[in-house]
């Protein structure tokens, strides 16, 4: 189980190696994604709180990166954080997510991205529930819910 100490270590000393890499040009990403998905995942945007389609969905499945299809989170570790964004306590695998220090907007946070394609997902905070204490605060537009996860593995 990842802890805040692990998150900080990765953001300072480098991330775990992903299982694979997906790289496309900006034009290829723009063609493959909706304008809002592109703005969020490739330009590090954020959707308005409580606006995302995945905020209030708690159906069984895996949440995959909208850009490359890599499984990121499992529905069993999703929780209602009250923040207005889908929230999770752990990634599906330790090397699914990459972490980077983010000092934008006058604050210090840890940005989380897909470790396979570098898509911006959101941020992680040390104020989640036990046992990990982590809250991955993720944009709905950066993920898709795969309900028959066996078809996507």
Short mmCIF file of N, CA and C in Angstrom, two decimals:
data_model
loop_
_atom_site.label_atom_id
_atom_site.label_comp_id
_atom_site.label_asym_id
_atom_site.label_seq_id
_atom_site.Cartn_x
_atom_site.Cartn_y
_atom_site.Cartn_z
N UNK A 1 0.85 -1.19 0.00
CA UNK A 1 0.00 0.00 0.00
C UNK A 1 0.88 1.24 0.00
N UNK A 2 0.59 2.14 -0.92
CA UNK A 2 1.32 3.41 -0.98
C UNK A 2 0.91 4.33 0.15
N UNK A 3 1.86 5.10 0.64
CA UNK A 3 1.62 6.09 1.69
C UNK A 3 2.06 7.46 1.19
N UNK A 4 1.79 8.48 1.96
CA UNK A 4 2.22 9.84 1.60
C UNK A 4 3.74 9.89 1.46
N UNK A 5 4.45 9.18 2.32
CA UNK A 5 5.91 9.14 2.25
C UNK A 5 6.36 8.60 0.88
N UNK A 6 5.69 7.56 0.38
CA UNK A 6 6.02 7.01 -0.94
C UNK A 6 5.75 8.04 -2.04
N UNK A 7 4.60 8.72 -1.95
CA UNK A 7 4.23 9.74 -2.94
C UNK A 7 5.30 10.83 -3.01
N UNK A 8 5.72 11.33 -1.86
CA UNK A 8 6.75 12.37 -1.81
C UNK A 8 8.07 11.84 -2.37
N UNK A 9 8.41 10.61 -2.02
CA UNK A 9 9.65 10.01 -2.54
C UNK A 9 9.63 9.98 -4.06
N UNK A 10 8.54 9.50 -4.65
CA UNK A 10 8.43 9.44 -6.11
C UNK A 10 8.48 10.83 -6.74
N UNK A 11 7.82 11.81 -6.12
CA UNK A 11 7.79 13.16 -6.70
C UNK A 11 9.16 13.84 -6.66
N UNK A 12 10.02 13.42 -5.73
CA UNK A 12 11.35 14.01 -5.59
C UNK A 12 12.43 13.21 -6.32
N UNK A 13 12.35 11.88 -6.21
CA UNK A 13 13.44 11.02 -6.69
C UNK A 13 13.14 10.26 -7.98
N UNK A 14 11.95 10.43 -8.54
CA UNK A 14 11.61 9.73 -9.78
C UNK A 14 10.56 8.67 -9.57
N UNK A 15 9.82 8.39 -10.62
CA UNK A 15 8.68 7.49 -10.56
C UNK A 15 9.05 6.06 -10.94
N UNK A 16 8.20 5.11 -10.53
CA UNK A 16 8.45 3.73 -10.95
C UNK A 16 8.28 3.61 -12.46
N UNK A 17 8.97 2.66 -13.05
CA UNK A 17 8.90 2.47 -14.50
C UNK A 17 7.53 1.90 -14.87
N UNK A 18 6.87 2.48 -15.89
CA UNK A 18 5.56 1.94 -16.30
C UNK A 18 5.75 0.61 -17.05
N UNK A 19 4.67 -0.16 -17.15
CA UNK A 19 4.71 -1.42 -17.89
C UNK A 19 4.94 -1.18 -19.38
N UNK A 20 4.44 -0.06 -19.89
CA UNK A 20 4.62 0.30 -21.30
C UNK A 20 4.53 1.82 -21.41
N UNK A 21 4.85 2.35 -22.60
CA UNK A 21 4.74 3.78 -22.86
C UNK A 21 3.88 3.99 -24.08
N UNK A 22 3.06 5.04 -24.06
CA UNK A 22 2.29 5.48 -25.22
C UNK A 22 2.63 6.94 -25.45
N UNK A 23 3.15 7.23 -26.63
CA UNK A 23 3.52 8.60 -26.95
C UNK A 23 2.90 8.98 -28.29
N UNK A 24 2.29 10.14 -28.33
CA UNK A 24 1.68 10.67 -29.55
C UNK A 24 2.02 12.14 -29.65
N UNK A 25 1.90 12.69 -30.84
CA UNK A 25 2.09 14.12 -31.02
C UNK A 25 0.88 14.86 -30.44
N UNK A 26 1.04 16.14 -30.22
CA UNK A 26 -0.07 16.95 -29.74
C UNK A 26 -1.25 16.87 -30.71
N UNK A 27 -0.98 16.90 -32.01
CA UNK A 27 -2.04 16.81 -33.02
C UNK A 27 -2.76 15.46 -32.94
N UNK A 28 -2.03 14.39 -32.71
CA UNK A 28 -2.66 13.06 -32.58
C UNK A 28 -3.55 12.99 -31.34
N UNK A 29 -3.08 13.56 -30.22
CA UNK A 29 -3.91 13.59 -29.01
C UNK A 29 -5.17 14.42 -29.26
N UNK A 30 -5.00 15.56 -29.90
CA UNK A 30 -6.14 16.45 -30.16
C UNK A 30 -7.19 15.77 -31.03
N UNK A 31 -6.75 14.96 -31.97
CA UNK A 31 -7.68 14.25 -32.85
C UNK A 31 -8.39 13.12 -32.11
N UNK A 32 -7.71 12.49 -31.16
CA UNK A 32 -8.26 11.33 -30.46
C UNK A 32 -9.19 11.68 -29.30
N UNK A 33 -9.06 12.90 -28.76
CA UNK A 33 -9.80 13.28 -27.55
C UNK A 33 -10.83 14.37 -27.85
N UNK A 34 -11.83 14.47 -26.97
CA UNK A 34 -12.76 15.60 -27.06
C UNK A 34 -12.01 16.86 -26.65
N UNK A 35 -12.51 18.04 -27.01
CA UNK A 35 -11.82 19.27 -26.61
C UNK A 35 -11.61 19.37 -25.09
N UNK A 36 -12.60 18.95 -24.30
CA UNK A 36 -12.47 19.02 -22.84
C UNK A 36 -11.47 17.99 -22.33
N UNK A 37 -11.48 16.79 -22.87
CA UNK A 37 -10.50 15.77 -22.48
C UNK A 37 -9.09 16.25 -22.81
N UNK A 38 -8.92 16.85 -23.98
CA UNK A 38 -7.62 17.36 -24.38
C UNK A 38 -7.15 18.47 -23.45
N UNK A 39 -8.05 19.40 -23.14
CA UNK A 39 -7.70 20.52 -22.26
C UNK A 39 -7.25 20.02 -20.89
N UNK A 40 -7.93 19.03 -20.36
CA UNK A 40 -7.61 18.53 -19.02
C UNK A 40 -6.37 17.64 -19.05
N UNK A 41 -6.35 16.63 -19.92
CA UNK A 41 -5.28 15.65 -19.87
C UNK A 41 -3.96 16.11 -20.49
N UNK A 42 -4.03 16.90 -21.54
CA UNK A 42 -2.80 17.28 -22.23
C UNK A 42 -2.33 18.69 -21.86
N UNK A 43 -3.26 19.55 -21.38
CA UNK A 43 -2.92 20.92 -21.02
C UNK A 43 -3.02 21.19 -19.53
N UNK A 44 -3.18 20.10 -18.74
CA UNK A 44 -3.22 20.18 -17.28
C UNK A 44 -4.37 21.04 -16.75
N UNK A 45 -5.52 20.90 -17.38
CA UNK A 45 -6.70 21.64 -16.95
C UNK A 45 -7.41 20.95 -15.79
N UNK A 46 -8.49 21.58 -15.34
CA UNK A 46 -9.32 21.03 -14.27
C UNK A 46 -10.77 21.28 -14.62
N UNK A 47 -11.61 20.29 -14.37
CA UNK A 47 -13.05 20.48 -14.57
C UNK A 47 -13.64 21.14 -13.33
N UNK A 48 -14.75 21.79 -13.48
CA UNK A 48 -15.42 22.43 -12.34
C UNK A 48 -15.86 21.35 -11.34
N UNK A 49 -15.79 21.65 -10.04
CA UNK A 49 -16.24 20.66 -9.05
C UNK A 49 -17.70 20.28 -9.27
N UNK A 50 -18.01 19.03 -8.99
CA UNK A 50 -19.36 18.46 -9.09
C UNK A 50 -19.89 18.45 -10.52
N UNK A 51 -19.04 18.66 -11.52
CA UNK A 51 -19.52 18.68 -12.91
C UNK A 51 -19.21 17.39 -13.65
N UNK A 52 -18.29 16.60 -13.15
CA UNK A 52 -17.87 15.40 -13.87
C UNK A 52 -18.86 14.26 -13.81
N UNK A 53 -18.98 13.54 -14.91
CA UNK A 53 -19.92 12.43 -15.02
C UNK A 53 -19.60 11.30 -14.05
N UNK A 54 -18.35 11.16 -13.63
CA UNK A 54 -17.96 10.04 -12.77
C UNK A 54 -17.99 10.36 -11.28
N UNK A 55 -18.38 11.58 -10.93
CA UNK A 55 -18.38 11.98 -9.51
C UNK A 55 -19.27 11.10 -8.65
N UNK A 56 -20.47 10.84 -9.09
CA UNK A 56 -21.44 10.14 -8.25
C UNK A 56 -21.72 8.71 -8.71
N UNK A 57 -20.86 8.15 -9.53
CA UNK A 57 -21.02 6.77 -9.99
C UNK A 57 -20.15 5.87 -9.12
N UNK A 58 -20.76 4.81 -8.60
CA UNK A 58 -20.02 3.86 -7.75
C UNK A 58 -20.23 2.43 -8.23
N UNK A 59 -20.42 2.24 -9.53
CA UNK A 59 -20.61 0.92 -10.09
C UNK A 59 -19.28 0.18 -10.15
N UNK A 60 -19.35 -1.15 -10.12
CA UNK A 60 -18.14 -1.98 -10.15
C UNK A 60 -17.42 -1.82 -11.48
N UNK A 61 -16.11 -1.81 -11.41
CA UNK A 61 -15.29 -1.73 -12.61
C UNK A 61 -13.94 -1.11 -12.34
N UNK A 62 -13.23 -0.86 -13.40
CA UNK A 62 -11.92 -0.22 -13.31
C UNK A 62 -11.98 1.11 -14.05
N UNK A 63 -11.29 2.09 -13.50
CA UNK A 63 -11.19 3.41 -14.12
C UNK A 63 -9.88 3.44 -14.90
N UNK A 64 -9.99 3.66 -16.21
CA UNK A 64 -8.83 3.64 -17.09
C UNK A 64 -8.56 5.04 -17.63
N UNK A 65 -7.33 5.28 -18.01
CA UNK A 65 -6.93 6.55 -18.61
C UNK A 65 -7.69 6.73 -19.92
N UNK A 66 -8.31 7.88 -20.10
CA UNK A 66 -9.09 8.16 -21.31
C UNK A 66 -8.18 8.28 -22.53
N UNK A 67 -6.91 8.57 -22.31
CA UNK A 67 -5.98 8.75 -23.42
C UNK A 67 -5.43 7.43 -23.95
N UNK A 68 -5.01 6.54 -23.04
CA UNK A 68 -4.31 5.33 -23.48
C UNK A 68 -4.96 4.03 -23.03
N UNK A 69 -5.98 4.10 -22.18
CA UNK A 69 -6.68 2.90 -21.74
C UNK A 69 -6.03 2.15 -20.60
N UNK A 70 -4.95 2.67 -20.04
CA UNK A 70 -4.28 2.00 -18.93
C UNK A 70 -5.17 2.01 -17.69
N UNK A 71 -5.40 0.85 -17.05
CA UNK A 71 -6.17 0.83 -15.80
C UNK A 71 -5.44 1.63 -14.71
N UNK A 72 -6.17 2.54 -14.05
CA UNK A 72 -5.58 3.41 -13.04
C UNK A 72 -6.09 3.14 -11.63
N UNK A 73 -7.41 3.01 -11.50
CA UNK A 73 -8.04 2.84 -10.19
C UNK A 73 -9.13 1.79 -10.27
N UNK A 74 -9.40 1.13 -9.15
CA UNK A 74 -10.48 0.16 -9.06
C UNK A 74 -11.65 0.80 -8.32
N UNK A 75 -12.85 0.44 -8.71
CA UNK A 75 -14.04 1.02 -8.07
C UNK A 75 -14.12 0.69 -6.59
N UNK A 76 -13.46 -0.37 -6.14
CA UNK A 76 -13.55 -0.77 -4.73
C UNK A 76 -12.83 0.20 -3.80
N UNK A 77 -11.97 1.06 -4.34
CA UNK A 77 -11.26 2.02 -3.49
C UNK A 77 -11.67 3.46 -3.79
N UNK A 78 -12.82 3.62 -4.45
CA UNK A 78 -13.38 4.95 -4.69
C UNK A 78 -14.19 5.35 -3.46
N UNK A 79 -14.16 6.63 -3.11
CA UNK A 79 -14.95 7.10 -1.97
C UNK A 79 -15.44 8.52 -2.23
N UNK A 80 -16.46 8.91 -1.50
CA UNK A 80 -17.03 10.26 -1.62
C UNK A 80 -16.27 11.19 -0.70
N UNK A 81 -15.41 12.02 -1.27
CA UNK A 81 -14.59 12.93 -0.47
C UNK A 81 -15.31 14.24 -0.19
N UNK A 82 -16.42 14.48 -0.90
CA UNK A 82 -17.13 15.74 -0.73
C UNK A 82 -16.48 16.91 -1.45
N UNK A 83 -15.45 16.64 -2.24
CA UNK A 83 -14.71 17.71 -2.91
C UNK A 83 -15.28 18.07 -4.27
N UNK A 84 -16.08 17.16 -4.86
CA UNK A 84 -16.63 17.43 -6.18
C UNK A 84 -15.89 16.75 -7.31
N UNK A 85 -14.88 15.94 -6.98
CA UNK A 85 -14.15 15.16 -7.97
C UNK A 85 -14.11 13.71 -7.51
N UNK A 86 -14.06 12.77 -8.45
CA UNK A 86 -13.90 11.37 -8.05
C UNK A 86 -12.63 11.22 -7.22
N UNK A 87 -12.73 10.45 -6.13
CA UNK A 87 -11.60 10.30 -5.22
C UNK A 87 -11.33 8.82 -4.95
N UNK A 88 -10.05 8.50 -4.85
CA UNK A 88 -9.60 7.12 -4.66
C UNK A 88 -8.51 7.11 -3.60
N UNK A 89 -8.31 5.94 -2.96
CA UNK A 89 -7.30 5.84 -1.91
C UNK A 89 -5.98 5.24 -2.38
N UNK A 90 -5.98 4.55 -3.52
CA UNK A 90 -4.79 3.88 -4.04
C UNK A 90 -4.91 3.72 -5.54
N UNK A 91 -3.79 3.72 -6.25
CA UNK A 91 -3.84 3.34 -7.67
C UNK A 91 -3.99 1.83 -7.77
N UNK A 92 -4.39 1.37 -8.94
CA UNK A 92 -4.59 -0.06 -9.17
C UNK A 92 -3.27 -0.84 -9.07
N UNK A 93 -2.17 -0.19 -9.50
CA UNK A 93 -0.82 -0.74 -9.40
C UNK A 93 0.10 0.40 -9.01
N UNK A 94 1.17 0.07 -8.31
CA UNK A 94 2.10 1.10 -7.86
C UNK A 94 2.70 1.90 -9.01
N UNK A 95 2.89 1.26 -10.17
CA UNK A 95 3.52 1.97 -11.29
C UNK A 95 2.51 2.52 -12.30
N UNK A 96 1.22 2.56 -11.96
CA UNK A 96 0.20 3.11 -12.86
C UNK A 96 0.22 4.63 -12.90
N UNK A 97 0.66 5.24 -11.81
CA UNK A 97 0.61 6.70 -11.64
C UNK A 97 2.02 7.26 -11.52
N UNK A 98 2.23 8.44 -12.09
CA UNK A 98 3.48 9.16 -11.85
C UNK A 98 3.15 10.42 -11.05
N UNK A 99 4.12 10.87 -10.29
CA UNK A 99 3.93 11.97 -9.34
C UNK A 99 4.92 13.09 -9.64
N UNK A 100 4.44 14.33 -9.58
CA UNK A 100 5.30 15.48 -9.86
C UNK A 100 4.90 16.64 -8.95
N UNK A 101 5.90 17.29 -8.39
CA UNK A 101 5.64 18.47 -7.56
C UNK A 101 5.01 19.56 -8.42
N UNK A 102 3.94 20.17 -7.93
CA UNK A 102 3.19 21.19 -8.66
C UNK A 102 3.13 22.44 -7.79
N UNK A 103 3.74 23.52 -8.28
CA UNK A 103 3.73 24.78 -7.52
C UNK A 103 2.88 25.84 -8.19
N UNK A 104 1.96 25.43 -9.07
CA UNK A 104 1.09 26.40 -9.74
C UNK A 104 0.07 26.99 -8.77
N UNK A 105 -0.45 28.13 -9.11
CA UNK A 105 -1.49 28.81 -8.34
C UNK A 105 -1.07 29.14 -6.91
N UNK A 106 0.22 29.32 -6.68
CA UNK A 106 0.70 29.76 -5.39
C UNK A 106 0.61 28.72 -4.28
N UNK A 107 0.49 27.44 -4.62
CA UNK A 107 0.45 26.40 -3.60
C UNK A 107 1.38 25.26 -4.01
N UNK A 108 1.70 24.40 -3.06
CA UNK A 108 2.52 23.23 -3.33
C UNK A 108 1.63 22.00 -3.22
N UNK A 109 1.55 21.28 -4.35
CA UNK A 109 0.73 20.07 -4.39
C UNK A 109 1.52 18.99 -5.13
N UNK A 110 0.95 17.78 -5.16
CA UNK A 110 1.55 16.70 -5.94
C UNK A 110 0.57 16.34 -7.06
N UNK A 111 1.00 16.63 -8.29
CA UNK A 111 0.20 16.29 -9.46
C UNK A 111 0.33 14.80 -9.73
N UNK A 112 -0.78 14.18 -10.17
CA UNK A 112 -0.74 12.78 -10.58
C UNK A 112 -1.06 12.70 -12.06
N UNK A 113 -0.28 11.85 -12.75
CA UNK A 113 -0.43 11.66 -14.19
C UNK A 113 -0.41 10.18 -14.50
N UNK A 114 -0.96 9.82 -15.63
CA UNK A 114 -0.87 8.45 -16.11
C UNK A 114 0.60 8.18 -16.39
N UNK A 115 1.13 7.10 -15.84
CA UNK A 115 2.55 6.79 -16.01
C UNK A 115 2.84 6.21 -17.39
N UNK A 116 1.79 5.83 -18.12
CA UNK A 116 1.96 5.27 -19.46
C UNK A 116 2.04 6.35 -20.53
N UNK A 117 1.20 7.41 -20.40
CA UNK A 117 1.13 8.42 -21.49
C UNK A 117 1.29 9.86 -21.00
N UNK A 118 1.54 10.07 -19.70
CA UNK A 118 1.75 11.41 -19.12
C UNK A 118 0.49 12.26 -19.07
N UNK A 119 -0.69 11.68 -19.20
CA UNK A 119 -1.93 12.46 -19.12
C UNK A 119 -2.11 13.01 -17.71
N UNK A 120 -2.44 14.29 -17.62
CA UNK A 120 -2.77 14.90 -16.33
C UNK A 120 -4.08 14.30 -15.84
N UNK A 121 -4.08 13.83 -14.60
CA UNK A 121 -5.27 13.23 -13.99
C UNK A 121 -5.86 14.13 -12.91
N UNK A 122 -5.01 14.70 -12.09
CA UNK A 122 -5.45 15.51 -10.95
C UNK A 122 -4.31 15.65 -9.96
N UNK A 123 -4.65 15.52 -8.67
CA UNK A 123 -3.65 15.67 -7.61
C UNK A 123 -3.91 14.64 -6.52
N UNK A 124 -2.90 14.39 -5.69
CA UNK A 124 -3.05 13.51 -4.54
C UNK A 124 -2.74 14.32 -3.28
N UNK A 125 -3.51 14.03 -2.22
CA UNK A 125 -3.39 14.76 -0.96
C UNK A 125 -3.31 13.77 0.20
N UNK A 126 -2.69 14.18 1.32
CA UNK A 126 -2.55 13.28 2.47
C UNK A 126 -3.73 13.36 3.44
N UNK A 127 -4.94 13.63 2.94
CA UNK A 127 -6.09 13.79 3.84
C UNK A 127 -7.21 12.78 3.55
N UNK A 128 -6.83 11.62 3.02
CA UNK A 128 -7.81 10.59 2.70
C UNK A 128 -8.06 9.67 3.89
N UNK A 129 -8.95 8.71 3.71
CA UNK A 129 -9.31 7.80 4.79
C UNK A 129 -8.20 6.77 5.07
N UNK A 130 -8.28 6.14 6.22
CA UNK A 130 -7.38 5.04 6.59
C UNK A 130 -7.66 3.87 5.67
N UNK A 131 -6.76 2.99 5.43
CA UNK A 131 -5.45 2.94 6.09
C UNK A 131 -4.36 3.74 5.38
N UNK A 132 -4.51 4.11 4.12
CA UNK A 132 -3.42 4.80 3.41
C UNK A 132 -3.34 6.27 3.75
N UNK A 133 -4.49 6.90 4.05
CA UNK A 133 -4.51 8.34 4.29
C UNK A 133 -4.40 9.16 3.02
N UNK A 134 -4.46 8.51 1.85
CA UNK A 134 -4.32 9.22 0.59
C UNK A 134 -5.68 9.52 -0.03
N UNK A 135 -5.73 10.67 -0.74
CA UNK A 135 -6.92 11.03 -1.52
C UNK A 135 -6.44 11.45 -2.90
N UNK A 136 -6.64 10.56 -3.86
CA UNK A 136 -6.37 10.87 -5.26
C UNK A 136 -7.60 11.59 -5.79
N UNK A 137 -7.47 12.86 -6.08
CA UNK A 137 -8.56 13.72 -6.53
C UNK A 137 -8.42 13.84 -8.05
N UNK A 138 -9.32 13.17 -8.79
CA UNK A 138 -9.12 12.93 -10.21
C UNK A 138 -10.23 13.56 -11.05
N UNK A 139 -9.88 14.18 -12.15
CA UNK A 139 -10.86 14.73 -13.09
C UNK A 139 -11.62 13.60 -13.79
N UNK A 140 -12.94 13.69 -13.83
CA UNK A 140 -13.75 12.69 -14.53
C UNK A 140 -13.36 12.60 -16.00
N UNK A 141 -13.06 13.73 -16.62
CA UNK A 141 -12.74 13.76 -18.05
C UNK A 141 -11.45 13.02 -18.39
N UNK A 142 -10.64 12.71 -17.39
CA UNK A 142 -9.37 12.03 -17.65
C UNK A 142 -9.50 10.51 -17.59
N UNK A 143 -10.70 10.02 -17.23
CA UNK A 143 -10.89 8.58 -17.06
C UNK A 143 -12.15 8.09 -17.76
N UNK A 144 -12.20 6.78 -17.95
CA UNK A 144 -13.42 6.12 -18.39
C UNK A 144 -13.62 4.91 -17.48
N UNK A 145 -14.87 4.63 -17.13
CA UNK A 145 -15.19 3.48 -16.30
C UNK A 145 -15.37 2.27 -17.20
N UNK A 146 -14.58 1.26 -16.98
CA UNK A 146 -14.68 0.00 -17.72
C UNK A 146 -15.42 -0.98 -16.80
N UNK A 147 -16.68 -1.22 -17.10
CA UNK A 147 -17.47 -2.05 -16.19
C UNK A 147 -17.18 -3.53 -16.34
N UNK A 148 -16.87 -4.00 -17.54
CA UNK A 148 -16.46 -5.39 -17.70
C UNK A 148 -14.95 -5.38 -17.81
N UNK A 149 -14.29 -5.25 -16.65
CA UNK A 149 -12.86 -5.03 -16.61
C UNK A 149 -12.06 -6.18 -17.24
N UNK A 150 -12.60 -7.38 -17.26
CA UNK A 150 -11.90 -8.51 -17.84
C UNK A 150 -11.63 -8.28 -19.34
N UNK A 151 -12.50 -7.54 -20.00
CA UNK A 151 -12.32 -7.24 -21.41
C UNK A 151 -11.22 -6.23 -21.66
N UNK A 152 -10.80 -5.53 -20.60
CA UNK A 152 -9.87 -4.41 -20.78
C UNK A 152 -8.47 -4.72 -20.26
N UNK A 153 -8.26 -5.89 -19.70
CA UNK A 153 -6.94 -6.20 -19.12
C UNK A 153 -6.01 -6.81 -20.11
#
